[in-house]
Amino acid sequence: MKRVWWKDKIAYQIYPKSFLDTNGDGIGDLQGIISKLDYLKELGIDLIWLSPIYKSPFIDQGYDIADYYAIAEEFGTMEDFDELLAETKKRDMYLIMDLVINHCSDQHEWFQKALKDPEGEYGKYFYIREGKDGNLPSNYRSYFGGSCWEPIPGTNKYYFHMFAKEQPDLNWENPKLRQELYNMINWWLEKGLAGFRIDAIINIKKDVNFPDFEPDGRDNLASCWKMVESVEGVGEFLDDLKKHTFQKYDAFTVGEVFNIKEGQLENFIGDDGYFSTIFDFSAHCLSDGGHGWYDAPKPDFKSWRKAIIDSQLKVQECGFEANIIENHDEPRGVSRFLPVYAQNPAGAKMLGTVNVLLWGIPFLYQGQEIGMENAEWNSLDEFDDISTKDQYQVARAAGLSEKEALEVCARMSRDNARTPMQWSKEAFAGFTTKTPWLKVNENYKRINVASQEQDRNSVLNYYRRLLALRKSSEYKEVLTYGKFVPEYEETETIMAYYRVTEEKRMLIIANFGAEEEKVTLSYPCKKMVLSNEENWEAHESELGTVLNLKSCQTVVLECE
Ligand code: GLC
Ligand code: CA
């Protein structure tokens, strides 16, 4: 396996709208990010991923791009962006942006031209079809609900969209469109960007015949995902994309890819893969509902452990994946993956330890480093997210009461991750001076950066030690390239694994149970290098061949 520049890095996702507002309009901005670069550097971050900051009507929070060459005025100007890029470089940090090229916004010039002349040049930038026998061109349901086909006024034609109707899908079969995208990507790379996080990219390959599928919901539609799963050939597009762009710049790319077909992982993340890496969503997919959030299973500890272990064993055979606990599309990890008794600072540290030291490149999401939790949601009006609003209706249509549907959204909503970053216990958590665009989590007085700065044992200061350990000259090699070997898989409550090289063996172990748990060490402890127990240095001498782990305790040992 090749050693490349990004493999020992630690990444952090910023959701700009909710990070820090510096001009009092309630919306986070680029100057806010610039002012926190030192904070991120001190945390141990090398690489920053910005969720979209391009010009957009924000129907899907910027994942609907109206101009790929312009910065959304809500966030600042191109000068602010250039300043941000220069400031990251000054600190030896790397900046990557979100690349949303499966679709654009209906406000994009290309789409506006296509609407005016669906038969013309720009009509070919999109998928435009006539209805079939008085029906829609196919029976697909979009990811955000409703048909994938939207009528073009004044014609008998429809355009195709897999997400909101304001996000028309781009026609990748058209070489002219592809070239436009490549030029744009290279323009950003020329500016000095280190790479991209690539949105929804598996969707770019369509079955251009758009065959109907067996309906799978009360709306009599079939999920458009079925087409993605049945069609072949996405690899040719991805290969073409890489050769014309990323490869020339040695750029870092992380793909948002779900459900790779059997045996194809190597094509995606191997040494010559389409991407540097892709996210590991195996734990998140445990709560995929058959019909929506309302029937989403709650993952238990054992299935969560198994999902991660299985994925690690498979991935390390061919490359690196990007390990996450949460992101802007997922509820907060501490509320989701920890049992209720572990939803506290010790639990947050434990979950962080197990995740950050896995095989792969860690991606933290803003607020994870202070243990931010899901918010309490009292009514549907409090949500902003388009997908949450749809899922509420889906739940109601399935027979759930208003209260039950609200509970489902509260548990699963993407807005759980999008509430403003909690900087302090000042008004609005120090995020803004005016009303923020989305409500602040009511727990901000308990969970915020400023208080945690003061406390040596806070989640924040623990994360600093954890990241420093991963990057330390002594353990960097083993924690980056050391083989992943699971341990104590037969226990009820222990999540544990080794990272092993010829020189070193590290044990990462955590007790997710409610009770104390004893394990016999297979390799005697040489040194305890990290623990979420207060005053852990004092306990080191007591370590023998048996390890007594309290509930929510995690330790990292160097073994003989
Ligand atoms: C990705 C993004 C998500 C967005 C969708 C459509 O899944 O992460 O936020 O809604 O793509 O662009
Ligand atoms: Ca602002």
PDB file of C-alpha atoms in Angstrom, residues 199-400:
ATOM      1  CA  ASP A 199     -21.131  14.790  -2.853  1.00  0.00           C
ATOM      2  CA  ALA A 200     -23.617  12.062  -3.775  1.00  0.00           C
ATOM      3  CA  ILE A 201     -21.247  10.969  -6.526  1.00  0.00           C
ATOM      4  CA  ILE A 202     -22.491   7.414  -6.967  1.00  0.00           C
ATOM      5  CA  ASN A 203     -25.701   8.860  -8.416  1.00  0.00           C
ATOM      6  CA  ILE A 204     -24.085  10.338 -11.533  1.00  0.00           C
ATOM      7  CA  LYS A 205     -24.623   7.184 -13.574  1.00  0.00           C
ATOM      8  CA  LYS A 206     -28.222   6.800 -14.700  1.00  0.00           C
ATOM      9  CA  ASP A 207     -29.964   4.140 -16.655  1.00  0.00           C
ATOM     10  CA  VAL A 208     -30.922   6.514 -19.446  1.00  0.00           C
ATOM     11  CA  ASN A 209     -33.899   4.331 -20.344  1.00  0.00           C
ATOM     12  CA  PHE A 210     -35.279   5.026 -16.875  1.00  0.00           C
ATOM     13  CA  PRO A 211     -37.123   1.704 -16.526  1.00  0.00           C
ATOM     14  CA  ASP A 212     -39.895   1.439 -13.930  1.00  0.00           C
ATOM     15  CA  PHE A 213     -39.294  -0.552 -10.745  1.00  0.00           C
ATOM     16  CA  GLU A 214     -41.599  -2.364  -8.360  1.00  0.00           C
ATOM     17  CA  PRO A 215     -43.290   0.317  -6.196  1.00  0.00           C
ATOM     18  CA  ASP A 216     -42.130   0.213  -2.568  1.00  0.00           C
ATOM     19  CA  GLY A 217     -44.213   2.799  -0.739  1.00  0.00           C
ATOM     20  CA  ARG A 218     -47.678   4.162  -0.094  1.00  0.00           C
ATOM     21  CA  ASP A 219     -47.120   6.732  -2.835  1.00  0.00           C
ATOM     22  CA  ASN A 220     -46.896   3.904  -5.385  1.00  0.00           C
ATOM     23  CA  LEU A 221     -43.404   5.032  -6.369  1.00  0.00           C
ATOM     24  CA  ALA A 222     -40.099   3.157  -6.270  1.00  0.00           C
ATOM     25  CA  SER A 223     -36.992   4.609  -4.659  1.00  0.00           C
ATOM     26  CA  CYS A 224     -34.656   6.079  -7.303  1.00  0.00           C
ATOM     27  CA  TRP A 225     -31.942   4.264  -5.414  1.00  0.00           C
ATOM     28  CA  LYS A 226     -33.092   1.100  -7.194  1.00  0.00           C
ATOM     29  CA  MET A 227     -31.930   2.519 -10.495  1.00  0.00           C
ATOM     30  CA  VAL A 228     -28.535   3.436  -9.025  1.00  0.00           C
ATOM     31  CA  GLU A 229     -28.141  -0.095  -7.736  1.00  0.00           C
ATOM     32  CA  SER A 230     -29.079  -1.731 -11.011  1.00  0.00           C
ATOM     33  CA  VAL A 231     -27.058   0.364 -13.432  1.00  0.00           C
ATOM     34  CA  GLU A 232     -23.452  -0.429 -14.372  1.00  0.00           C
ATOM     35  CA  GLY A 233     -20.699   1.884 -15.520  1.00  0.00           C
ATOM     36  CA  VAL A 234     -20.227   4.601 -12.897  1.00  0.00           C
ATOM     37  CA  GLY A 235     -16.534   3.651 -12.807  1.00  0.00           C
ATOM     38  CA  GLU A 236     -15.904   4.966 -16.313  1.00  0.00           C
ATOM     39  CA  PHE A 237     -17.177   8.387 -15.334  1.00  0.00           C
ATOM     40  CA  LEU A 238     -15.184   8.382 -12.111  1.00  0.00           C
ATOM     41  CA  ASP A 239     -12.014   7.360 -13.869  1.00  0.00           C
ATOM     42  CA  ASP A 240     -12.464  10.081 -16.481  1.00  0.00           C
ATOM     43  CA  LEU A 241     -13.123  12.638 -13.740  1.00  0.00           C
ATOM     44  CA  LYS A 242      -9.995  11.702 -11.841  1.00  0.00           C
ATOM     45  CA  LYS A 243      -7.697  11.690 -14.881  1.00  0.00           C
ATOM     46  CA  HIS A 244      -8.826  15.106 -16.055  1.00  0.00           C
ATOM     47  CA  THR A 245      -8.659  16.766 -12.655  1.00  0.00           C
ATOM     48  CA  PHE A 246      -7.503  15.412  -9.272  1.00  0.00           C
ATOM     49  CA  GLN A 247      -4.686  13.247 -10.550  1.00  0.00           C
ATOM     50  CA  LYS A 248      -2.887  16.165 -12.147  1.00  0.00           C
ATOM     51  CA  TYR A 249      -2.759  17.986  -8.826  1.00  0.00           C
ATOM     52  CA  ASP A 250      -2.152  15.087  -6.446  1.00  0.00           C
ATOM     53  CA  ALA A 251      -5.375  16.251  -4.817  1.00  0.00           C
ATOM     54  CA  PHE A 252      -7.022  14.555  -1.860  1.00  0.00           C
ATOM     55  CA  THR A 253     -10.547  13.357  -2.536  1.00  0.00           C
ATOM     56  CA  VAL A 254     -13.096  11.791  -0.238  1.00  0.00           C
ATOM     57  CA  GLY A 255     -16.208  10.432  -1.862  1.00  0.00           C
ATOM     58  CA  GLU A 256     -19.665  10.205  -0.392  1.00  0.00           C
ATOM     59  CA  VAL A 257     -20.387   6.711  -1.607  1.00  0.00           C
ATOM     60  CA  PHE A 258     -22.978   4.295  -0.288  1.00  0.00           C
ATOM     61  CA  ASN A 259     -23.208   0.601  -1.092  1.00  0.00           C
ATOM     62  CA  ILE A 260     -20.327  -0.185  -3.380  1.00  0.00           C
ATOM     63  CA  LYS A 261     -21.041  -3.266  -5.425  1.00  0.00           C
ATOM     64  CA  GLU A 262     -19.425  -6.528  -4.304  1.00  0.00           C
ATOM     65  CA  GLY A 263     -15.700  -6.692  -5.036  1.00  0.00           C
ATOM     66  CA  GLN A 264     -15.368  -3.096  -6.223  1.00  0.00           C
ATOM     67  CA  LEU A 265     -13.946  -1.369  -3.158  1.00  0.00           C
ATOM     68  CA  GLU A 266     -10.427  -1.588  -4.539  1.00  0.00           C
ATOM     69  CA  ASN A 267     -11.493   0.354  -7.643  1.00  0.00           C
ATOM     70  CA  PHE A 268     -12.665   3.165  -5.406  1.00  0.00           C
ATOM     71  CA  ILE A 269      -9.923   3.448  -2.789  1.00  0.00           C
ATOM     72  CA  GLY A 270      -7.041   1.232  -3.904  1.00  0.00           C
ATOM     73  CA  ASP A 271      -3.696   2.790  -4.813  1.00  0.00           C
ATOM     74  CA  ASP A 272      -5.101   3.629  -8.234  1.00  0.00           C
ATOM     75  CA  GLY A 273      -8.665   4.179  -7.056  1.00  0.00           C
ATOM     76  CA  TYR A 274     -11.058   6.810  -8.290  1.00  0.00           C
ATOM     77  CA  PHE A 275     -10.752   8.591  -4.946  1.00  0.00           C
ATOM     78  CA  SER A 276      -8.176   8.900  -2.196  1.00  0.00           C
ATOM     79  CA  THR A 277     -10.781   7.618   0.211  1.00  0.00           C
ATOM     80  CA  ILE A 278     -14.510   7.329   0.855  1.00  0.00           C
ATOM     81  CA  PHE A 279     -16.497   7.649   4.067  1.00  0.00           C
ATOM     82  CA  ASP A 280     -17.224   4.583   6.102  1.00  0.00           C
ATOM     83  CA  PHE A 281     -20.979   4.715   6.707  1.00  0.00           C
ATOM     84  CA  SER A 282     -21.312   1.127   7.871  1.00  0.00           C
ATOM     85  CA  ALA A 283     -22.428   2.070  11.399  1.00  0.00           C
ATOM     86  CA  HIS A 284     -24.809   4.748  10.095  1.00  0.00           C
ATOM     87  CA  CYS A 285     -26.453   2.387   7.650  1.00  0.00           C
ATOM     88  CA  LEU A 286     -27.543   0.218  10.585  1.00  0.00           C
ATOM     89  CA  SER A 287     -30.382   2.668  11.072  1.00  0.00           C
ATOM     90  CA  ASP A 288     -31.545   2.729   7.451  1.00  0.00           C
ATOM     91  CA  GLY A 289     -35.283   2.334   7.637  1.00  0.00           C
ATOM     92  CA  GLY A 290     -37.122   0.189   5.117  1.00  0.00           C
ATOM     93  CA  HIS A 291     -39.486   3.066   4.360  1.00  0.00           C
ATOM     94  CA  GLY A 292     -38.034   6.084   6.053  1.00  0.00           C
ATOM     95  CA  TRP A 293     -36.927   7.400   9.410  1.00  0.00           C
ATOM     96  CA  TYR A 294     -40.080   6.195  11.095  1.00  0.00           C
ATOM     97  CA  ASP A 295     -39.058   2.583  10.731  1.00  0.00           C
ATOM     98  CA  ALA A 296     -35.336   3.176  11.251  1.00  0.00           C
ATOM     99  CA  PRO A 297     -33.921   0.527  13.605  1.00  0.00           C
ATOM    100  CA  LYS A 298     -31.961   1.676  16.651  1.00  0.00           C
ATOM    101  CA  PRO A 299     -28.524   0.104  16.417  1.00  0.00           C
ATOM    102  CA  ASP A 300     -27.495  -1.869  19.511  1.00  0.00           C
ATOM    103  CA  PHE A 301     -23.931  -2.143  20.767  1.00  0.00           C
ATOM    104  CA  LYS A 302     -23.206  -5.536  19.249  1.00  0.00           C
ATOM    105  CA  SER A 303     -24.401  -4.756  15.754  1.00  0.00           C
ATOM    106  CA  TRP A 304     -22.531  -1.447  15.902  1.00  0.00           C
ATOM    107  CA  ARG A 305     -19.326  -3.227  16.978  1.00  0.00           C
ATOM    108  CA  LYS A 306     -19.711  -5.857  14.297  1.00  0.00           C
ATOM    109  CA  ALA A 307     -20.374  -3.288  11.581  1.00  0.00           C
ATOM    110  CA  ILE A 308     -17.168  -1.445  12.411  1.00  0.00           C
ATOM    111  CA  ILE A 309     -15.009  -4.525  12.775  1.00  0.00           C
ATOM    112  CA  ASP A 310     -16.256  -6.099   9.536  1.00  0.00           C
ATOM    113  CA  SER A 311     -15.670  -2.886   7.686  1.00  0.00           C
ATOM    114  CA  GLN A 312     -12.157  -2.389   9.081  1.00  0.00           C
ATOM    115  CA  LEU A 313     -11.091  -5.905   8.148  1.00  0.00           C
ATOM    116  CA  LYS A 314     -12.326  -5.454   4.615  1.00  0.00           C
ATOM    117  CA  VAL A 315     -11.030  -1.934   4.074  1.00  0.00           C
ATOM    118  CA  GLN A 316      -7.487  -2.483   5.284  1.00  0.00           C
ATOM    119  CA  GLU A 317      -6.992  -5.006   2.510  1.00  0.00           C
ATOM    120  CA  CYS A 318      -7.166  -2.301  -0.119  1.00  0.00           C
ATOM    121  CA  GLY A 319      -6.962   1.241   1.209  1.00  0.00           C
ATOM    122  CA  PHE A 320      -8.107   3.839   3.706  1.00  0.00           C
ATOM    123  CA  GLU A 321     -11.626   4.921   4.512  1.00  0.00           C
ATOM    124  CA  ALA A 322     -12.598   8.120   6.273  1.00  0.00           C
ATOM    125  CA  ASN A 323     -13.938   7.341   9.736  1.00  0.00           C
ATOM    126  CA  ILE A 324     -16.721   9.454  11.137  1.00  0.00           C
ATOM    127  CA  ILE A 325     -19.031   9.487  14.116  1.00  0.00           C
ATOM    128  CA  GLU A 326     -21.346  12.067  12.590  1.00  0.00           C
ATOM    129  CA  ASN A 327     -21.630  14.673   9.851  1.00  0.00           C
ATOM    130  CA  HIS A 328     -24.098  17.314   8.678  1.00  0.00           C
ATOM    131  CA  ASP A 329     -26.538  14.653   7.452  1.00  0.00           C
ATOM    132  CA  GLU A 330     -26.596  12.561  10.602  1.00  0.00           C
ATOM    133  CA  PRO A 331     -27.778  12.983  14.166  1.00  0.00           C
ATOM    134  CA  ARG A 332     -25.087  13.519  16.787  1.00  0.00           C
ATOM    135  CA  GLY A 333     -23.061  10.374  17.428  1.00  0.00           C
ATOM    136  CA  VAL A 334     -23.116  10.581  21.218  1.00  0.00           C
ATOM    137  CA  SER A 335     -26.926  10.611  21.168  1.00  0.00           C
ATOM    138  CA  ARG A 336     -27.091   7.865  18.584  1.00  0.00           C
ATOM    139  CA  PHE A 337     -24.414   5.299  19.306  1.00  0.00           C
ATOM    140  CA  LEU A 338     -24.091   5.538  23.078  1.00  0.00           C
ATOM    141  CA  PRO A 339     -26.531   3.885  25.472  1.00  0.00           C
ATOM    142  CA  VAL A 340     -28.363   6.416  27.640  1.00  0.00           C
ATOM    143  CA  TYR A 341     -26.176   5.777  30.705  1.00  0.00           C
ATOM    144  CA  ALA A 342     -23.117   6.580  28.573  1.00  0.00           C
ATOM    145  CA  GLN A 343     -24.377   9.862  27.178  1.00  0.00           C
ATOM    146  CA  ASN A 344     -21.988  11.930  29.240  1.00  0.00           C
ATOM    147  CA  PRO A 345     -18.439  13.273  28.899  1.00  0.00           C
ATOM    148  CA  ALA A 346     -16.843   9.895  29.656  1.00  0.00           C
ATOM    149  CA  GLY A 347     -18.966   8.277  26.948  1.00  0.00           C
ATOM    150  CA  ALA A 348     -18.155  10.985  24.408  1.00  0.00           C
ATOM    151  CA  LYS A 349     -14.429  10.451  25.042  1.00  0.00           C
ATOM    152  CA  MET A 350     -14.825   6.690  24.765  1.00  0.00           C
ATOM    153  CA  LEU A 351     -16.658   6.897  21.445  1.00  0.00           C
ATOM    154  CA  GLY A 352     -14.083   9.384  20.156  1.00  0.00           C
ATOM    155  CA  THR A 353     -11.158   7.177  21.137  1.00  0.00           C
ATOM    156  CA  VAL A 354     -12.538   4.085  19.482  1.00  0.00           C
ATOM    157  CA  ASN A 355     -13.294   6.011  16.299  1.00  0.00           C
ATOM    158  CA  VAL A 356     -10.201   8.193  15.957  1.00  0.00           C
ATOM    159  CA  LEU A 357      -7.701   5.360  16.370  1.00  0.00           C
ATOM    160  CA  LEU A 358      -9.258   3.075  13.767  1.00  0.00           C
ATOM    161  CA  TRP A 359      -7.534   2.205  10.524  1.00  0.00           C
ATOM    162  CA  GLY A 360      -8.234   5.118   8.160  1.00  0.00           C
ATOM    163  CA  ILE A 361      -8.324   8.888   8.217  1.00  0.00           C
ATOM    164  CA  PRO A 362     -10.393  10.415  11.031  1.00  0.00           C
ATOM    165  CA  PHE A 363     -12.901  13.117  10.140  1.00  0.00           C
ATOM    166  CA  LEU A 364     -14.263  15.049  13.107  1.00  0.00           C
ATOM    167  CA  TYR A 365     -17.429  17.061  12.689  1.00  0.00           C
ATOM    168  CA  GLN A 366     -17.732  20.490  14.288  1.00  0.00           C
ATOM    169  CA  GLY A 367     -18.865  20.233  17.886  1.00  0.00           C
ATOM    170  CA  GLN A 368     -17.912  16.569  18.193  1.00  0.00           C
ATOM    171  CA  GLU A 369     -14.785  17.668  20.053  1.00  0.00           C
ATOM    172  CA  ILE A 370     -16.944  19.098  22.851  1.00  0.00           C
ATOM    173  CA  GLY A 371     -19.451  16.259  22.830  1.00  0.00           C
ATOM    174  CA  MET A 372     -22.375  18.122  21.266  1.00  0.00           C
ATOM    175  CA  GLU A 373     -25.663  16.237  21.460  1.00  0.00           C
ATOM    176  CA  ASN A 374     -28.970  16.095  19.607  1.00  0.00           C
ATOM    177  CA  ALA A 375     -31.255  19.015  20.369  1.00  0.00           C
ATOM    178  CA  GLU A 376     -34.761  18.918  21.806  1.00  0.00           C
ATOM    179  CA  TRP A 377     -37.318  19.703  19.144  1.00  0.00           C
ATOM    180  CA  ASN A 378     -40.726  20.935  20.248  1.00  0.00           C
ATOM    181  CA  SER A 379     -42.467  21.449  16.924  1.00  0.00           C
ATOM    182  CA  LEU A 380     -41.969  20.874  13.234  1.00  0.00           C
ATOM    183  CA  ASP A 381     -41.538  24.625  12.718  1.00  0.00           C
ATOM    184  CA  GLU A 382     -38.253  24.534  14.573  1.00  0.00           C
ATOM    185  CA  PHE A 383     -36.666  22.463  11.803  1.00  0.00           C
ATOM    186  CA  ASP A 384     -35.272  23.967   8.661  1.00  0.00           C
ATOM    187  CA  ASP A 385     -34.094  20.851   6.814  1.00  0.00           C
ATOM    188  CA  ILE A 386     -35.984  19.859   3.675  1.00  0.00           C
ATOM    189  CA  SER A 387     -35.471  16.165   4.326  1.00  0.00           C
ATOM    190  CA  THR A 388     -36.829  16.393   7.878  1.00  0.00           C
ATOM    191  CA  LYS A 389     -40.013  18.008   6.606  1.00  0.00           C
ATOM    192  CA  ASP A 390     -40.463  15.219   4.104  1.00  0.00           C
ATOM    193  CA  GLN A 391     -39.775  12.493   6.649  1.00  0.00           C
ATOM    194  CA  TYR A 392     -42.347  14.003   8.984  1.00  0.00           C
ATOM    195  CA  GLN A 393     -44.984  13.632   6.258  1.00  0.00           C
ATOM    196  CA  VAL A 394     -43.827  10.106   5.456  1.00  0.00           C
ATOM    197  CA  ALA A 395     -44.217   9.170   9.118  1.00  0.00           C
ATOM    198  CA  ARG A 396     -47.667  10.761   9.331  1.00  0.00           C
ATOM    199  CA  ALA A 397     -48.787   8.999   6.149  1.00  0.00           C
ATOM    200  CA  ALA A 398     -47.656   5.714   7.694  1.00  0.00           C
ATOM    201  CA  GLY A 399     -50.076   6.317  10.553  1.00  0.00           C
ATOM    202  CA  LEU A 400     -47.878   7.873  13.242  1.00  0.00           C
TER     203      LEU A 400
END
